[in-house]
CSV table of C-alpha atoms and ligand atoms in Angstrom, one decimal:
chain,number,residue,atom,x,y,z
A,1,MET,CA,122.5,121.7,164.4
A,2,ALA,CA,120.9,122.9,167.5
A,3,THR,CA,121.8,123.3,170.9
A,4,TYR,CA,119.2,121.7,173.7
A,5,LEU,CA,119.3,122.1,176.9
A,6,VAL,CA,118.3,118.7,178.7
A,7,THR,CA,117.0,119.7,182.4
A,8,GLY,CA,117.3,116.3,184.3
A,9,GLY,CA,120.2,115.4,181.7
A,10,CYS,CA,122.2,113.2,184.6
A,11,GLY,CA,119.1,111.4,185.3
A,12,PHE,CA,118.0,108.3,183.7
A,13,ILE,CA,116.1,109.1,180.6
A,14,GLY,CA,117.7,112.7,180.5
A,15,SER,CA,121.0,111.1,180.3
A,16,HIS,CA,120.6,108.4,176.8
A,17,LEU,CA,118.5,111.1,175.6
A,18,ALA,CA,121.5,113.7,176.2
A,19,ASP,CA,123.7,111.0,174.0
A,20,ASN,CA,121.1,110.6,171.1
A,21,LEU,CA,121.4,114.2,170.7
A,22,ILE,CA,125.2,114.3,170.7
A,23,GLU,CA,125.2,111.7,168.3
A,24,ALA,CA,122.9,113.2,166.0
A,25,GLY,CA,125.3,116.2,165.6
A,26,HIS,CA,123.8,118.7,168.3
A,27,ARG,CA,125.0,120.4,170.9
A,28,VAL,CA,123.7,119.9,174.4
A,29,VAL,CA,123.4,121.7,177.7
A,30,ILE,CA,122.6,119.9,181.0
A,31,LEU,CA,120.4,121.5,184.2
A,32,ASP,CA,120.5,119.0,186.8
A,33,ASP,CA,120.5,119.3,191.0
A,34,LEU,CA,122.0,116.0,191.4
A,35,SER,CA,119.0,114.9,193.4
A,36,THR,CA,118.9,111.5,191.8
A,37,GLY,CA,121.0,111.8,188.4
A,38,LYS,CA,124.8,111.5,188.3
A,39,THR,CA,127.5,113.5,186.9
A,40,GLU,CA,128.9,110.2,184.9
A,41,ASN,CA,125.2,109.5,183.2
A,42,ALA,CA,125.7,112.5,181.0
A,43,PRO,CA,128.1,112.4,178.0
A,44,LYS,CA,131.6,113.5,178.2
A,45,SER,CA,131.1,116.4,175.6
A,46,ALA,CA,127.6,117.8,176.8
A,47,GLU,CA,127.9,121.7,179.4
A,48,VAL,CA,126.7,120.2,182.4
A,49,ILE,CA,124.9,123.2,184.9
A,50,ILE,CA,124.9,121.7,188.8
A,51,GLY,CA,122.0,123.6,190.0
A,52,ASP,CA,117.9,123.5,190.8
A,53,ALA,CA,115.2,123.8,188.1
A,54,VAL,CA,113.2,125.1,190.8
A,55,ASP,CA,115.3,128.7,191.1
A,56,PRO,CA,114.2,130.8,188.0
A,57,THR,CA,117.6,132.3,187.8
A,58,VAL,CA,119.5,129.0,187.7
A,59,VAL,CA,116.9,128.6,184.4
A,60,GLU,CA,117.3,131.3,183.0
A,61,LYS,CA,120.8,131.3,182.7
A,62,ALA,CA,120.9,127.6,181.6
A,63,PHE,CA,118.3,129.3,178.8
A,64,LYS,CA,121.4,131.3,177.1
A,65,GLY,CA,122.1,130.4,173.6
A,66,ILE,CA,119.9,126.7,173.6
A,67,ASP,CA,117.5,126.4,170.6
A,68,GLY,CA,115.2,124.5,172.0
A,69,CYS,CA,114.4,122.5,176.0
A,70,PHE,CA,113.9,119.3,176.7
A,71,HIS,CA,112.3,119.1,180.4
A,72,LEU,CA,112.5,116.0,182.3
A,73,ALA,CA,113.7,117.4,185.6
A,74,ALA,CA,111.4,116.1,188.7
A,75,VAL,CA,111.0,113.9,191.7
A,76,ALA,CA,109.4,110.9,189.6
A,77,SER,CA,108.7,108.5,192.0
A,78,VAL,CA,104.8,108.3,192.6
A,79,GLU,CA,106.0,107.1,196.5
A,80,ARG,CA,108.2,110.2,197.2
A,81,SER,CA,104.9,112.1,196.3
A,82,ASN,CA,103.1,110.1,198.4
A,83,GLU,CA,105.6,110.8,201.2
A,84,ALA,CA,106.4,114.8,200.7
A,85,TRP,CA,104.0,116.1,199.0
A,86,ALA,CA,104.6,120.0,199.1
A,87,GLU,CA,108.7,119.1,198.2
A,88,THR,CA,107.9,117.0,195.2
A,89,HIS,CA,105.0,119.3,194.5
A,90,LYS,CA,107.5,122.5,194.3
A,91,VAL,CA,110.0,120.8,192.1
A,92,ASN,CA,107.6,119.2,189.6
A,93,ILE,CA,105.1,122.4,189.0
A,94,THR,CA,107.3,125.3,189.6
A,95,ALA,CA,110.7,124.2,187.7
A,96,THR,CA,108.1,123.4,184.8
A,97,VAL,CA,106.5,127.0,185.1
A,98,ASN,CA,110.4,128.5,185.3
A,99,ILE,CA,111.4,126.5,181.9
A,100,PHE,CA,108.0,127.9,180.1
A,101,GLU,CA,108.9,131.2,181.7
A,102,ALA,CA,112.8,131.4,180.5
A,103,ALA,CA,111.0,130.4,177.1
A,104,LYS,CA,108.8,133.0,176.5
A,105,GLU,CA,110.7,136.0,175.6
A,106,LYS,CA,112.2,134.1,172.5
A,107,LYS,CA,109.0,131.3,172.2
A,108,LEU,CA,111.5,128.8,172.1
A,109,PRO,CA,110.1,125.1,171.8
A,110,VAL,CA,110.0,122.8,174.8
A,111,VAL,CA,109.3,119.4,175.0
A,112,TYR,CA,108.1,118.5,178.7
A,113,THR,CA,107.6,114.9,180.5
A,114,SER,CA,104.2,114.5,181.8
A,115,SER,CA,103.3,110.7,182.6
A,116,ALA,CA,100.7,108.1,182.7
A,117,ALA,CA,100.0,108.7,186.0
A,118,VAL,CA,97.6,111.8,185.1
A,119,TYR,CA,95.0,108.4,184.1
A,120,GLY,CA,94.7,107.6,187.6
A,121,ASP,CA,91.3,105.0,188.1
A,122,HIS,CA,90.6,105.0,184.7
A,123,THR,CA,89.0,101.1,184.7
A,124,GLU,CA,88.5,101.3,181.2
A,125,MET,CA,91.6,100.1,178.9
A,126,PRO,CA,93.5,101.3,176.8
A,127,LEU,CA,94.2,104.6,178.1
A,128,SER,CA,93.6,107.4,175.6
A,129,GLU,CA,94.5,111.2,175.5
A,130,SER,CA,90.7,111.9,174.6
A,131,MET,CA,89.7,110.3,178.8
A,132,MET,CA,89.9,113.1,181.4
A,133,PRO,CA,93.0,113.1,183.6
A,134,ARG,CA,91.5,110.9,187.0
A,135,PRO,CA,95.3,111.4,189.0
A,136,LEU,CA,95.2,109.9,192.5
A,137,THR,CA,98.5,111.2,193.6
A,138,ALA,CA,100.4,114.2,193.9
A,139,TYR,CA,102.3,113.0,191.2
A,140,GLY,CA,100.2,112.5,188.8
A,141,ALA,CA,98.1,115.7,189.9
A,142,ASP,CA,101.1,117.9,189.4
A,143,LYS,CA,102.2,116.1,186.3
A,144,TYR,CA,98.9,116.9,184.8
A,145,SER,CA,99.0,120.7,185.8
A,146,CYS,CA,102.0,120.4,184.0
A,147,GLU,CA,100.3,120.2,181.0
A,148,LEU,CA,97.6,122.8,181.7
A,149,HIS,CA,100.6,125.1,181.8
A,150,GLY,CA,102.4,124.0,178.5
A,151,ARG,CA,98.9,124.6,177.1
A,152,VAL,CA,98.9,128.5,178.7
A,153,ALA,CA,102.2,128.7,177.4
A,154,TRP,CA,101.2,128.3,173.8
A,155,MET,CA,97.8,130.0,173.8
A,156,THR,CA,98.8,133.1,175.7
A,157,HIS,CA,102.6,133.1,175.4
A,158,GLN,CA,102.9,131.2,171.6
A,159,ILE,CA,105.5,129.0,172.9
A,160,PRO,CA,104.9,125.3,171.0
A,161,THR,CA,105.1,123.1,173.8
A,162,ALA,CA,104.8,119.1,173.6
A,163,GLY,CA,103.5,117.1,176.2
A,164,ALA,CA,105.2,113.1,176.8
A,165,ARG,CA,102.7,111.0,178.9
A,166,PRO,CA,105.0,108.3,179.3
A,167,PHE,CA,104.6,105.0,180.6
A,168,ASN,CA,106.5,102.8,182.3
A,169,ILE,CA,110.2,103.5,181.0
A,170,TYR,CA,112.9,101.3,181.7
A,171,GLY,CA,116.3,100.4,180.9
A,172,PRO,CA,120.3,100.6,181.8
A,173,ARG,CA,120.8,103.3,184.1
A,174,GLN,CA,117.8,103.2,185.8
A,175,ASP,CA,119.5,103.5,189.5
A,176,PRO,CA,118.9,99.9,191.3
A,177,LYS,CA,119.6,101.3,194.3
A,178,SER,CA,117.4,103.3,195.0
A,179,PRO,CA,113.9,102.7,197.1
A,180,TYR,CA,112.4,105.2,194.8
A,181,SER,CA,113.0,103.6,191.6
A,182,GLY,CA,111.0,102.0,189.0
A,183,VAL,CA,110.0,98.4,189.5
A,184,ILE,CA,111.9,97.0,186.9
A,185,SER,CA,115.7,98.0,188.4
A,186,ILE,CA,114.5,97.0,191.9
A,187,PHE,CA,113.5,93.5,190.9
A,188,ALA,CA,116.4,93.2,188.7
A,189,ASP,CA,118.5,94.6,191.6
A,190,ARG,CA,117.3,91.9,194.0
A,191,MET,CA,117.2,88.8,191.6
A,192,LEU,CA,120.7,89.6,190.7
A,193,ALA,CA,121.6,89.6,194.1
A,194,GLY,CA,119.5,86.6,194.7
A,195,LYS,CA,118.0,88.1,197.7
A,196,PRO,CA,114.3,88.6,198.4
A,197,TYR,CA,111.9,91.0,196.6
A,198,ARG,CA,108.4,92.4,197.1
A,199,ILE,CA,105.2,92.9,195.1
A,200,ASN,CA,103.0,95.4,196.4
A,201,GLY,CA,99.5,94.1,196.8
A,202,ASP,CA,98.6,91.3,194.9
A,203,GLY,CA,100.4,91.6,191.7
A,204,LYS,CA,97.6,91.8,189.5
A,205,GLN,CA,98.0,95.5,189.2
A,206,THR,CA,99.4,95.6,185.3
A,207,ARG,CA,101.8,98.1,183.2
A,208,ASP,CA,102.7,99.4,180.2
A,209,PHE,CA,106.3,98.8,180.1
A,210,VAL,CA,108.6,101.2,177.5
A,211,TYR,CA,112.2,100.7,176.6
A,212,VAL,CA,114.4,104.0,177.0
A,213,GLN,CA,115.3,103.8,173.4
A,214,ASP,CA,112.1,104.3,172.6
A,215,ILE,CA,111.4,107.3,174.5
A,216,VAL,CA,114.6,109.1,173.3
A,217,ARG,CA,113.4,108.9,169.5
A,218,VAL,CA,110.0,110.1,170.6
A,219,PHE,CA,111.8,113.3,172.4
A,220,MET,CA,113.9,114.2,169.5
A,221,ALA,CA,110.7,113.7,167.1
A,222,LEU,CA,108.8,115.5,168.8
A,223,MET,CA,111.3,118.1,169.0
A,224,ALA,CA,112.5,118.2,165.3
A,225,GLN,CA,108.6,118.9,164.0
A,226,LEU,CA,107.5,121.3,166.8
A,227,ASP,CA,106.7,125.2,165.6
A,228,GLU,CA,103.0,125.5,166.9
A,229,GLY,CA,100.6,124.1,169.5
A,230,CYS,CA,100.2,122.1,172.5
A,231,ALA,CA,100.0,118.6,172.1
A,232,VAL,CA,99.7,115.9,174.9
A,233,TYR,CA,101.0,112.3,173.8
A,234,ASN,CA,101.0,108.7,175.5
A,235,VAL,CA,104.1,107.1,175.1
A,236,CYS,CA,103.2,103.1,175.0
A,237,THR,CA,103.3,100.1,173.6
A,238,GLY,CA,99.8,99.2,174.1
A,239,LYS,CA,101.0,95.7,175.8
A,240,GLU,CA,99.6,95.0,179.7
A,241,THR,CA,101.8,93.5,182.0
A,242,SER,CA,100.8,92.3,185.3
A,243,ILE,CA,103.3,92.8,188.2
A,244,ALA,CA,103.4,89.1,188.4
A,245,GLN,CA,104.0,88.7,185.4
A,246,LEU,CA,106.7,90.4,185.0
A,247,ALA,CA,108.1,88.9,188.2
A,248,ASP,CA,107.8,85.5,186.6
A,249,THR,CA,110.1,86.5,183.4
A,250,MET,CA,112.3,88.8,185.3
A,251,GLU,CA,112.9,85.4,187.5
A,252,ARG,CA,113.5,83.2,184.3
A,253,LEU,CA,115.7,85.8,183.0
A,254,CYS,CA,117.9,86.1,185.9
A,255,ASP,CA,117.9,82.3,186.6
A,256,TYR,CA,116.3,83.4,190.0
A,257,LYS,CA,115.0,80.8,192.9
A,258,GLY,CA,114.8,83.2,196.2
A,259,GLU,CA,112.3,83.9,197.6
A,260,ARG,CA,109.2,86.5,196.3
A,261,GLU,CA,107.7,88.5,199.0
A,262,TYR,CA,104.2,90.0,199.0
A,263,GLY,CA,103.3,93.7,200.9
A,264,PRO,CA,100.7,96.4,201.1
A,265,ALA,CA,99.4,97.6,198.1
A,266,ARG,CA,100.9,100.8,197.9
A,267,LEU,CA,98.9,104.1,198.4
A,268,GLY,CA,97.2,105.3,195.1
A,269,ASP,CA,98.3,102.8,192.8
A,270,ALA,CA,97.1,101.9,189.6
A,271,ARG,CA,95.2,99.2,189.4
A,272,ALA,CA,95.5,98.9,185.5
A,273,SER,CA,98.1,100.9,183.0
A,274,VAL,CA,98.2,100.4,179.8
A,275,GLY,CA,97.7,103.0,176.8
A,276,THR,CA,96.8,103.3,172.9
A,277,ASN,CA,100.0,105.1,171.2
A,278,ALA,CA,97.7,105.6,167.9
A,279,LEU,CA,98.1,109.5,168.4
A,280,LEU,CA,101.7,109.7,168.5
A,281,LYS,CA,101.9,107.2,165.4
A,282,GLU,CA,99.8,109.6,163.5
A,283,ALA,CA,102.0,112.4,164.6
A,284,ILE,CA,105.6,111.0,164.6
A,285,GLY,CA,105.1,107.7,163.0
A,286,PHE,CA,105.9,105.9,166.2
A,287,VAL,CA,106.1,102.0,166.3
A,288,PRO,CA,107.8,101.5,169.5
A,289,GLN,CA,110.9,98.8,168.8
A,290,THR,CA,111.7,97.0,171.6
A,291,PRO,CA,109.5,93.8,173.2
A,292,LEU,CA,109.5,93.8,176.8
A,293,GLU,CA,111.9,90.6,177.3
A,294,GLU,CA,114.9,92.1,174.8
A,295,GLY,CA,114.4,95.1,176.7
A,296,LEU,CA,115.1,93.4,180.2
A,297,LYS,CA,117.5,91.0,178.6
A,298,HIS,CA,119.4,94.7,177.9
A,299,THR,CA,118.8,95.7,181.5
A,300,LEU,CA,119.8,92.8,182.8
A,301,ASN,CA,123.3,92.5,180.6
A,302,TRP,CA,124.2,96.2,181.8
A,303,LEU,CA,123.0,95.6,185.5
A,304,ARG,CA,125.4,92.4,185.1
A,305,GLN,CA,128.6,94.6,184.0
A,306,GLU,CA,127.7,97.5,186.9
A,307,GLY,CA,127.2,95.3,189.5
B,1,NAD,P1,115.1,110.4,187.0
B,1,NAD,O1,115.5,110.9,188.7
B,1,NAD,O2,116.6,109.0,187.3
B,1,NAD,O3,115.7,111.6,186.3
B,1,NAD,C1,115.4,112.8,186.9
B,1,NAD,C2,116.2,114.2,187.0
B,1,NAD,O4,115.9,115.1,187.4
B,1,NAD,C3,117.5,113.5,188.1
B,1,NAD,O5,119.0,113.3,187.4
B,1,NAD,C4,117.7,114.4,189.5
B,1,NAD,O6,119.0,114.9,189.7
B,1,NAD,C5,117.2,116.0,188.2
B,1,NAD,N1,115.9,116.7,189.2
B,1,NAD,C6,115.5,116.4,190.2
B,1,NAD,N2,114.9,117.5,190.5
B,1,NAD,C7,116.2,118.5,190.4
B,1,NAD,C8,115.3,120.2,190.0
B,1,NAD,N3,115.2,120.5,190.9
B,1,NAD,N4,116.2,120.7,189.8
B,1,NAD,C9,117.3,120.1,188.7
B,1,NAD,N5,117.2,118.8,188.2
B,1,NAD,C10,116.9,118.2,189.2
B,1,NAD,O7,114.1,109.7,186.7
B,1,NAD,P2,113.7,109.5,185.3
B,1,NAD,O8,113.2,108.5,185.3
B,1,NAD,O9,115.0,109.4,184.4
B,1,NAD,O10,112.8,110.8,184.7
B,1,NAD,C11,113.0,111.6,183.7
B,1,NAD,C12,111.8,112.4,183.5
B,1,NAD,O11,110.5,111.5,183.2
B,1,NAD,C13,110.7,112.8,184.9
B,1,NAD,O12,110.1,113.9,185.1
B,1,NAD,C14,109.8,111.8,185.2
B,1,NAD,O13,108.6,112.4,186.2
B,1,NAD,C15,109.5,111.4,183.9
B,1,NAD,N6,108.5,110.0,184.0
B,1,NAD,C16,109.7,109.0,184.3
B,1,NAD,C17,108.8,107.6,183.8
B,1,NAD,C18,109.2,106.1,184.3
B,1,NAD,O14,108.7,105.1,184.4
B,1,NAD,N7,111.2,106.8,184.0
B,1,NAD,C19,107.4,107.6,183.4
B,1,NAD,C20,106.5,108.6,183.0
B,1,NAD,C21,107.1,109.9,183.1
B,2,UD1,C1,106.3,104.7,187.0
B,2,UD1,C2,107.2,105.9,187.0
B,2,UD1,C3,107.0,107.1,187.2
B,2,UD1,C4,106.3,107.3,186.2
B,2,UD1,C5,104.8,106.1,185.9
B,2,UD1,C6,104.1,106.3,184.8
B,2,UD1,C7,109.0,105.4,188.6
B,2,UD1,C8,110.0,105.5,189.9
B,2,UD1,N1,108.5,105.5,188.2
B,2,UD1,O1,105.3,104.7,188.5
B,2,UD1,O2,108.2,108.2,187.0
B,2,UD1,O3,105.6,108.7,185.8
B,2,UD1,O4,105.5,104.8,185.8
B,2,UD1,O5,103.5,105.5,184.2
B,2,UD1,O6,109.8,105.0,187.5
B,2,UD1,N2,106.1,97.4,192.8
B,2,UD1,C9,106.1,96.5,193.1
B,2,UD1,N3,107.6,96.3,193.9
B,2,UD1,C10,108.6,96.9,194.1
B,2,UD1,C11,108.0,98.2,193.5
B,2,UD1,C12,107.5,98.4,192.6
B,2,UD1,O7,105.4,95.8,193.7
B,2,UD1,O8,109.6,96.6,195.0
B,2,UD1,C13,104.8,98.0,192.0
B,2,UD1,C14,104.2,99.1,192.6
B,2,UD1,O9,103.3,99.4,193.3
B,2,UD1,C15,103.6,99.2,191.1
B,2,UD1,C16,104.4,98.7,190.2
B,2,UD1,O10,105.2,98.0,190.5
B,2,UD1,O11,102.1,98.4,191.4
B,2,UD1,C17,105.3,99.8,189.2
B,2,UD1,O12,105.8,100.6,190.2
B,2,UD1,P1,106.9,101.6,190.0
B,2,UD1,O13,107.6,101.1,188.9
B,2,UD1,O14,107.3,102.6,191.1
B,2,UD1,O15,106.1,102.6,188.6
B,2,UD1,P2,104.8,103.3,188.8
B,2,UD1,O16,104.0,104.2,190.2
B,2,UD1,O17,103.8,102.9,187.8
């Protein structure tokens, strides 16, 4: 059994990862500045350090006694990166470089979170790791840069790194109240309250939605075999859903009879996004287990209980 640092462990994905690590018998240390995360998301037996991963001394302290790091702390909102370029850049890059720097001396393995946003305006689907990244947003550019630093970490400092390029993750604990949250939690929050919700643009833009428990399995499997290299993997289902189709399904599941509004398309919004997970399947035998409608039902049940 090992001790793992989970940065961003009070957030949506990080807290599910922390739960699963503890269930598997590991010790978990969390570093989180609570900018979007909440302490109540963290498992009770985890050690929680409240601090900013942009500060190298904070990161160095959090690395004491760990065997490996899962790095998830970031400003996860593409929209926020449009509004606050320099501020989000600081978190999304500097914190990542701090993590690699802290891992350097003992060459500790790091599994870090990139994003499908690195693909940007590719039109040929499905998106595959062999394609050259073409980010459209500061968020996507910073995540691509994390991958480049992940490569430096291995090639020059022999820190084993694995980068996950998650597509659109959803599930319980994705904050329904934040305007910067994911589309599913925003729609669900509005629909369950019987309030109007808004589609940005024509709703024909597509996404590949992955249930949170599926990505947690990926993170854990990547860490379990991480002793060399700097590979980067899509984490996706290979199923493409338009935002309008998503809205139709969710309206049905919520029995929603309210209004659907249409607003302007979001700046730098990818028009299509669906990936192939062949590389990840080859590496860890990954097969996504939760179909969209089932994952939506879990998410809606959680929200009904929370609300
Ligand atoms: P989230 O906002 O719920 O989690 C991010 C966590 O990081 C929060 O708890 C926040 O408080 C913390 N954090 C932010 N800045 C920090 C800092 N400077 N120091 C310490 N902690 C800090 O978002 P999430 O959806 O759980 O995203 C987790 C990771 O996965 C992020 O790196 C995000 O970019 C990436 N990702 C998410 C998705 C998705 O669809 N949700 C898809 C691809 C990649
Ligand atoms: C999401 C993640 C990002 C991740 C990326 C990977 C969040 C907040 N963002 O970005 O961290 O790296 O996937 O693919 O989880 N939309 C509406 N109405 C709304 C909200 C959104 O129509 O009220 C639309 C958006 O314009 C977009 C789509 O829904 O076309 C998805 O938006 P969003 O959930 O913010 O995700 P991404 O931008 O794809």
